[in-house]
């Protein structure tokens, strides 16, 4: 018999495992985000991890599409690819099920996506997106609803300092037209301005020159995108210069409408600003665009989105106005970890109580107690290995299980259970019928004393 070859356990670059303690943190964040999505009336949707290659291509722009993973079975006849985001699959769903979907269609999806990125902190090849979109509403009230939802989610997570940046693709087009950028070079303009946060005004200017845009054009444009003014004053400034251009008129009108709706939604001015250097790289945006930056610590954007009124039309004869956002859940979790924003009583296990087993002759009694606790919705682990009580306590302590239930010969004979809270060593003996109630009380005391 040939010797078994040992395989070194390792992951592909940019992929991660999540052990239980990490998964509990992720599920906490997912849960808050899901609650906020549903609070705003969004319904859940799930789509396959793979789409037809032709479904994904031609939607994101040349740079993004280089990152799409192709997926092909040896005997498969269809060209397939792992989904790059959740937006294009949404557009495909809306077109495919147009007779079954009621408009406006408000959906959310929390699922993994794949991109052939260069792995680095906060950037992975497999990661989760949390998307919420509104299909079928052309009014800016939908965009404001999306922005309000983002602010609500970040506030409920406890993120202390963040800013939602708002711009409009139509204004960027108008800025290019006003400055004299040929229509054929507008995509180059977008790509260069999109790097403003990384390379600054001088870097953007140099890149525009390298892309073949003349110095006179660049000098005319730079003051428009770098104007430092509070709130709607930036919009007023652009309106004075660009007001005659139809694209500018439409873009400015949309930004003012968003501001009015945000005021009605009670979103304070401190949470958002208009930023004409913010572009969003994907090619399908057609109007307002948004991006959220956490200012401390600075890990880049944690949400991005905008209006993409033409995308659904690529899958059906008639397009539908659509707007939405994606929360960068991976970076949000990084921020939660760095700032320790999880609740004080947040533990590293789902288990609330460990039921000990003193010996084979008492296993039946311990098993029955575990069943009774579970029947009353107490999350219970029944110990299944060594009968050494010290090792059982060590197991509970290592996992962070807050309460241990002791059921020795004396307790069984008396019909009682001894409960011990590991945090402070508090002990109580209660009738077995009241064990679940007392466990909850001990857990509550831990929370209230934090």
XYZ file of C-alpha atoms in Angstrom:
450
model
C 0.000 0.000 0.000
C 1.440 3.322 -1.071
C 2.163 5.784 1.759
C -0.420 8.498 2.184
C 0.751 11.864 0.889
C 0.433 14.591 3.492
C -1.250 17.700 2.140
C -0.205 20.974 3.698
C -3.348 22.763 4.916
C -3.442 26.235 3.409
C -5.784 28.686 1.706
C -5.596 30.465 -1.648
C -4.405 34.057 -1.287
C -7.173 36.497 -0.508
C -9.443 33.809 0.991
C -10.179 33.327 4.687
C -11.600 30.876 7.179
C -13.716 32.200 10.044
C -13.585 30.245 13.269
C -16.609 30.392 15.608
C -15.476 33.435 17.601
C -14.941 35.446 14.430
C -18.188 34.164 12.924
C -20.166 35.378 15.930
C -18.814 38.885 15.376
C -19.660 38.721 11.695
C -23.157 37.456 12.387
C -23.682 40.268 14.888
C -22.829 42.846 12.216
C -24.882 41.017 9.575
C -27.793 40.946 12.011
C -27.716 44.707 12.657
C -27.481 45.447 8.933
C -30.287 43.007 8.115
C -32.520 44.612 10.773
C -31.921 48.066 9.272
C -32.609 46.835 5.726
C -35.910 45.372 6.882
C -36.676 48.489 8.944
C -36.676 50.403 5.656
C -38.913 47.843 3.961
C -36.361 45.916 1.896
C -37.067 42.248 1.104
C -34.427 39.454 0.965
C -33.183 38.010 -2.340
C -30.657 35.274 -3.132
C -28.922 34.651 -6.473
C -26.423 31.950 -7.595
C -22.694 32.349 -6.986
C -22.140 31.868 -10.725
C -23.660 33.722 -13.631
C -23.263 33.313 -17.354
C -20.054 35.027 -18.437
C -22.015 37.144 -20.913
C -24.277 38.342 -18.090
C -21.367 39.948 -16.247
C -19.211 41.266 -19.067
C -19.736 44.738 -20.477
C -21.336 46.126 -17.305
C -18.513 47.207 -14.990
C -15.851 48.853 -17.113
C -12.569 47.543 -18.491
C -10.521 47.770 -15.276
C -13.110 45.975 -13.147
C -13.773 43.226 -15.646
C -10.124 42.165 -15.539
C -10.852 40.992 -11.984
C -13.741 38.655 -12.852
C -13.081 34.985 -12.106
C -14.079 32.618 -14.887
C -15.467 29.266 -13.732
C -15.700 26.370 -16.145
C -16.499 22.684 -15.637
C -14.580 20.285 -17.847
C -17.760 19.059 -19.530
C -19.749 22.272 -19.283
C -20.844 23.958 -22.490
C -21.787 27.302 -20.930
C -19.204 29.985 -20.212
C -19.580 30.817 -16.517
C -18.066 33.307 -14.071
C -18.193 33.909 -10.335
C -20.311 36.948 -9.558
C -18.319 40.174 -9.236
C -21.001 42.013 -7.300
C -24.696 41.698 -6.435
C -25.928 44.545 -8.647
C -25.706 42.984 -12.102
C -27.390 39.787 -10.826
C -30.196 42.000 -9.475
C -30.656 43.589 -12.902
C -30.807 40.124 -14.453
C -33.401 38.988 -11.867
C -35.606 42.035 -12.442
C -35.603 41.417 -16.192
C -36.070 37.657 -15.902
C -38.947 37.818 -13.391
C -40.561 41.063 -14.498
C -44.036 39.514 -14.463
C -43.599 38.276 -10.886
C -41.994 41.366 -9.309
C -44.079 44.227 -7.987
C -42.649 47.697 -8.537
C -41.175 49.502 -6.806
C -39.002 46.527 -5.907
C -36.939 46.989 -2.743
C -34.515 44.135 -2.195
C -31.482 43.383 -0.091
C -28.915 40.621 -0.444
C -26.079 39.613 1.885
C -23.801 37.213 -0.001
C -20.174 36.582 -0.997
C -18.645 37.905 -4.234
C -15.280 37.224 -5.880
C -12.681 39.510 -7.443
C -9.124 38.832 -8.580
C -7.742 41.655 -6.430
C -4.213 41.933 -5.103
C -4.817 40.886 -1.468
C -4.069 43.497 1.194
C -5.521 44.728 4.456
C -9.233 45.312 4.008
C -9.210 43.920 0.456
C -9.857 40.251 -0.258
C -10.577 38.029 -3.235
C -13.649 36.568 -1.589
C -15.741 38.858 0.562
C -19.329 39.588 1.508
C -21.422 42.414 0.158
C -24.556 43.742 1.812
C -26.637 45.394 -0.914
C -29.929 47.240 -0.825
C -31.541 48.622 -3.988
C -34.784 50.261 -5.093
C -35.972 49.392 -8.615
C -38.660 51.385 -10.402
C -38.401 54.829 -8.741
C -36.887 57.692 -10.727
C -37.502 60.305 -8.043
C -34.586 61.327 -5.810
C -36.601 60.273 -2.768
C -35.318 56.746 -3.467
C -31.684 57.879 -3.399
C -32.275 59.752 -0.145
C -33.918 56.661 1.323
C -30.784 54.653 0.502
C -28.532 57.286 2.096
C -30.697 57.524 5.214
C -30.522 53.757 5.566
C -26.704 53.790 5.372
C -26.508 56.442 8.093
C -28.915 54.463 10.281
C -26.919 51.239 9.864
C -23.597 52.861 10.756
C -25.082 54.622 13.764
C -26.634 51.396 15.057
C -23.275 49.670 14.719
C -21.789 52.429 16.844
C -19.404 53.820 14.200
C -18.419 57.177 15.750
C -17.015 59.206 12.834
C -18.091 58.833 9.245
C -19.102 60.962 6.266
C -21.327 60.019 3.332
C -19.936 61.681 0.208
C -22.414 62.503 -2.562
C -21.746 63.443 -6.182
C -23.487 63.092 -9.540
C -22.119 61.544 -12.721
C -24.038 64.144 -14.717
C -22.129 66.910 -12.952
C -18.834 65.212 -13.709
C -19.828 65.075 -17.354
C -20.759 68.771 -17.252
C -17.430 69.642 -15.620
C -15.648 67.845 -18.437
C -17.750 69.565 -21.089
C -17.260 73.006 -19.522
C -13.512 72.449 -19.340
C -13.263 71.274 -22.936
C -12.660 67.549 -22.428
C -13.656 65.665 -25.611
C -16.474 63.167 -25.081
C -14.128 60.349 -26.068
C -11.847 61.214 -23.129
C -14.567 61.530 -20.464
C -13.911 57.963 -19.219
C -10.241 58.916 -18.788
C -11.384 61.959 -16.811
C -13.441 59.751 -14.490
C -10.546 57.334 -13.920
C -8.147 60.141 -13.038
C -10.441 62.059 -10.708
C -11.333 58.801 -8.959
C -7.723 58.670 -7.679
C -7.952 62.062 -5.958
C -7.918 60.617 -2.424
C -4.754 58.636 -3.192
C -2.672 61.065 -5.277
C -4.140 64.500 -4.459
C -4.843 67.419 -6.792
C -1.330 67.490 -8.256
C -1.390 63.768 -8.946
C -4.773 64.012 -10.698
C -3.534 66.936 -12.773
C -0.410 65.056 -13.875
C -2.403 61.956 -14.770
C -4.884 63.965 -16.841
C -1.993 65.462 -18.769
C -0.541 61.991 -19.342
C -3.898 60.819 -20.658
C -3.754 63.467 -23.394
C -5.937 66.189 -21.861
C -4.413 69.625 -22.491
C -3.017 71.872 -19.767
C -5.531 74.653 -20.496
C -8.381 72.160 -20.059
C -6.907 70.778 -16.846
C -6.366 74.234 -15.349
C -9.936 75.190 -16.125
C -11.289 72.029 -14.542
C -9.264 71.611 -11.337
C -10.849 74.530 -9.395
C -14.293 73.028 -10.046
C -13.581 69.669 -8.459
C -11.434 70.931 -5.581
C -13.659 73.791 -4.361
C -13.769 73.666 -0.540
C -17.158 74.941 0.582
C -19.679 73.659 3.111
C -22.931 71.929 2.195
C -24.916 73.205 -0.743
C -22.507 76.108 -1.271
C -20.446 73.747 -3.422
C -23.519 73.074 -5.535
C -24.248 76.816 -5.765
C -20.668 77.422 -6.913
C -20.979 74.904 -9.733
C -24.398 76.187 -10.728
C -23.015 79.675 -11.281
C -20.389 78.350 -13.689
C -22.105 75.375 -15.326
C -25.778 76.325 -15.163
C -26.195 76.619 -18.918
C -25.184 73.026 -19.554
C -28.152 70.596 -19.568
C -26.151 67.887 -17.766
C -25.243 70.374 -15.023
C -28.807 71.590 -14.644
C -30.098 68.051 -14.246
C -27.319 66.978 -11.881
C -27.679 70.054 -9.662
C -31.453 69.633 -9.523
C -31.015 66.032 -8.393
C -28.508 66.919 -5.672
C -30.770 69.649 -4.302
C -33.702 67.213 -4.267
C -31.628 64.646 -2.372
C -30.681 67.285 0.195
C -34.340 68.222 0.685
C -35.398 64.598 1.124
C -32.561 63.947 3.577
C -33.794 66.870 5.636
C -37.301 65.365 5.672
C -35.776 62.030 6.743
C -34.059 63.801 9.655
C -30.536 63.006 8.433
C -28.276 65.634 9.978
C -25.897 67.646 7.772
C -22.927 66.401 9.800
C -23.359 62.942 8.266
C -22.985 63.879 4.582
C -21.275 66.264 2.193
C -21.109 66.960 -1.550
C -17.723 65.965 -2.976
C -17.024 66.502 -6.679
C -13.801 64.447 -6.585
C -15.735 61.269 -5.769
C -16.389 59.240 -8.928
C -17.134 55.544 -8.182
C -15.296 53.443 -10.723
C -18.009 51.192 -12.111
C -19.283 52.001 -15.566
C -23.014 51.553 -15.003
C -23.733 54.641 -12.839
C -25.869 57.280 -14.532
C -26.694 59.910 -11.873
C -26.164 60.430 -8.134
C -23.313 58.400 -6.640
C -22.461 57.865 -2.973
C -19.538 56.678 -0.899
C -19.096 56.497 2.870
C -15.730 57.183 4.462
C -14.928 56.356 8.065
C -12.673 59.189 9.169
C -11.174 57.424 12.199
C -9.605 54.952 11.665
C -9.067 55.532 7.972
C -9.588 52.218 6.184
C -11.080 53.651 3.005
C -14.713 53.557 1.990
C -17.205 51.302 3.769
C -20.135 51.797 1.420
C -20.603 52.764 -2.174
C -23.454 53.020 -4.609
C -25.557 55.262 -6.761
C -28.166 55.432 -9.474
C -27.914 53.143 -12.506
C -31.008 53.718 -14.599
C -29.772 51.920 -17.734
C -28.484 48.615 -16.338
C -31.783 46.707 -16.179
C -32.419 47.738 -19.790
C -29.419 45.675 -20.876
C -31.458 42.570 -20.007
C -34.903 43.654 -21.261
C -36.322 45.917 -23.920
C -37.244 48.657 -21.462
C -35.055 49.979 -18.686
C -36.118 50.811 -15.149
C -34.792 53.564 -12.866
C -32.737 51.955 -10.096
C -30.610 53.150 -7.198
C -28.840 51.359 -4.403
C -25.809 50.870 -2.226
C -23.421 48.198 -1.033
C -22.084 48.166 2.511
C -18.469 47.039 2.723
C -19.102 44.603 5.513
C -15.488 43.371 5.675
C -14.104 46.817 6.387
C -16.939 47.537 8.783
C -15.985 44.434 10.753
C -12.336 45.582 10.750
C -13.464 48.923 12.211
C -15.659 47.159 14.773
C -12.632 45.124 15.858
C -10.228 48.075 15.978
C -12.620 50.267 17.984
C -14.066 47.359 20.021
C -17.636 48.340 19.223
C -19.274 45.056 20.164
C -21.671 45.000 23.150
C -20.053 44.669 26.567
C -21.681 41.261 27.163
C -20.731 39.970 23.707
C -19.121 36.550 24.095
C -17.075 34.184 22.022
C -19.667 31.412 22.006
C -23.367 30.920 21.419
C -23.566 28.588 24.426
C -25.175 30.019 27.558
C -24.730 27.076 29.929
C -22.590 23.935 30.086
C -24.242 20.911 31.717
C -21.589 18.786 33.397
C -21.523 14.989 33.549
C -20.152 13.457 36.772
C -20.054 9.879 35.472
C -21.698 7.279 33.293
C -24.289 6.564 35.965
C -25.350 10.247 35.971
C -25.182 10.880 32.222
C -28.909 10.175 31.812
C -29.831 12.832 34.389
C -27.483 15.391 32.804
C -28.848 14.608 29.336
C -32.414 15.122 30.574
C -31.439 18.456 32.152
C -29.880 19.613 28.890
C -33.103 18.688 27.054
C -35.185 20.607 29.614
C -33.041 23.717 29.293
C -33.154 23.589 25.494
C -36.926 23.174 25.585
C -37.028 26.535 27.366
C -34.767 28.203 24.750
C -31.574 28.174 26.821
C -28.607 27.487 24.511
C -27.030 24.462 26.150
C -23.946 22.317 25.645
C -23.883 18.837 27.208
C -20.318 17.792 28.018
C -19.410 14.599 26.131
C -15.841 13.655 26.927
C -13.708 13.333 30.073
C -15.682 12.992 33.317
C -13.106 15.061 35.230
C -15.050 18.049 36.561
C -11.980 20.271 36.562
C -11.501 19.665 32.838
C -15.161 20.433 32.246
C -14.790 23.787 33.976
C -11.636 24.471 31.946
C -13.580 23.698 28.778
C -16.304 26.179 29.735
C -13.757 28.840 30.682
C -11.769 28.430 27.451
C -14.905 28.729 25.305
C -16.288 31.625 27.340
C -19.443 29.784 28.422
C -20.815 32.018 31.186
C -22.706 29.474 33.357
C -21.964 25.863 34.393
C -24.731 23.523 35.631
C -23.543 20.935 38.179
C -25.612 17.784 38.587
C -23.771 15.479 40.950
C -25.139 12.605 43.050
C -26.345 14.923 45.832
C -28.098 17.283 43.414
C -29.786 14.407 41.578
C -30.986 12.887 44.865
C -32.384 16.240 46.018
C -33.959 17.216 42.678
C -31.888 20.410 42.440
C -29.201 21.909 40.184
C -26.180 23.912 41.263
C -25.464 26.801 38.849
C -22.137 28.614 38.859
C -21.400 31.828 36.995
C -17.767 31.735 35.932
C -17.278 35.487 35.651
C -17.443 36.079 39.402
C -17.859 32.601 40.891
C -21.418 33.255 42.074
C -23.261 30.020 42.932
C -26.907 29.234 43.452
C -28.837 26.003 44.062
C -32.330 25.863 42.577
C -35.032 23.245 42.011
C -34.443 21.600 38.650
C -37.762 22.894 37.327
C -36.504 26.480 37.842
C -33.049 25.969 36.332
C -33.767 27.688 33.013
C -35.273 30.723 34.723
C -32.248 31.033 37.017
C -29.765 30.677 34.150
C -31.446 33.583 32.374
C -31.310 35.579 35.595
C -27.587 34.924 35.989
C -26.969 35.925 32.381
C -29.007 39.086 32.923
C -26.981 39.990 35.981
C -23.784 39.748 33.952
C -25.212 42.167 31.406
C -26.547 44.651 33.959
C -23.286 44.773 35.926
C -21.110 45.581 32.918
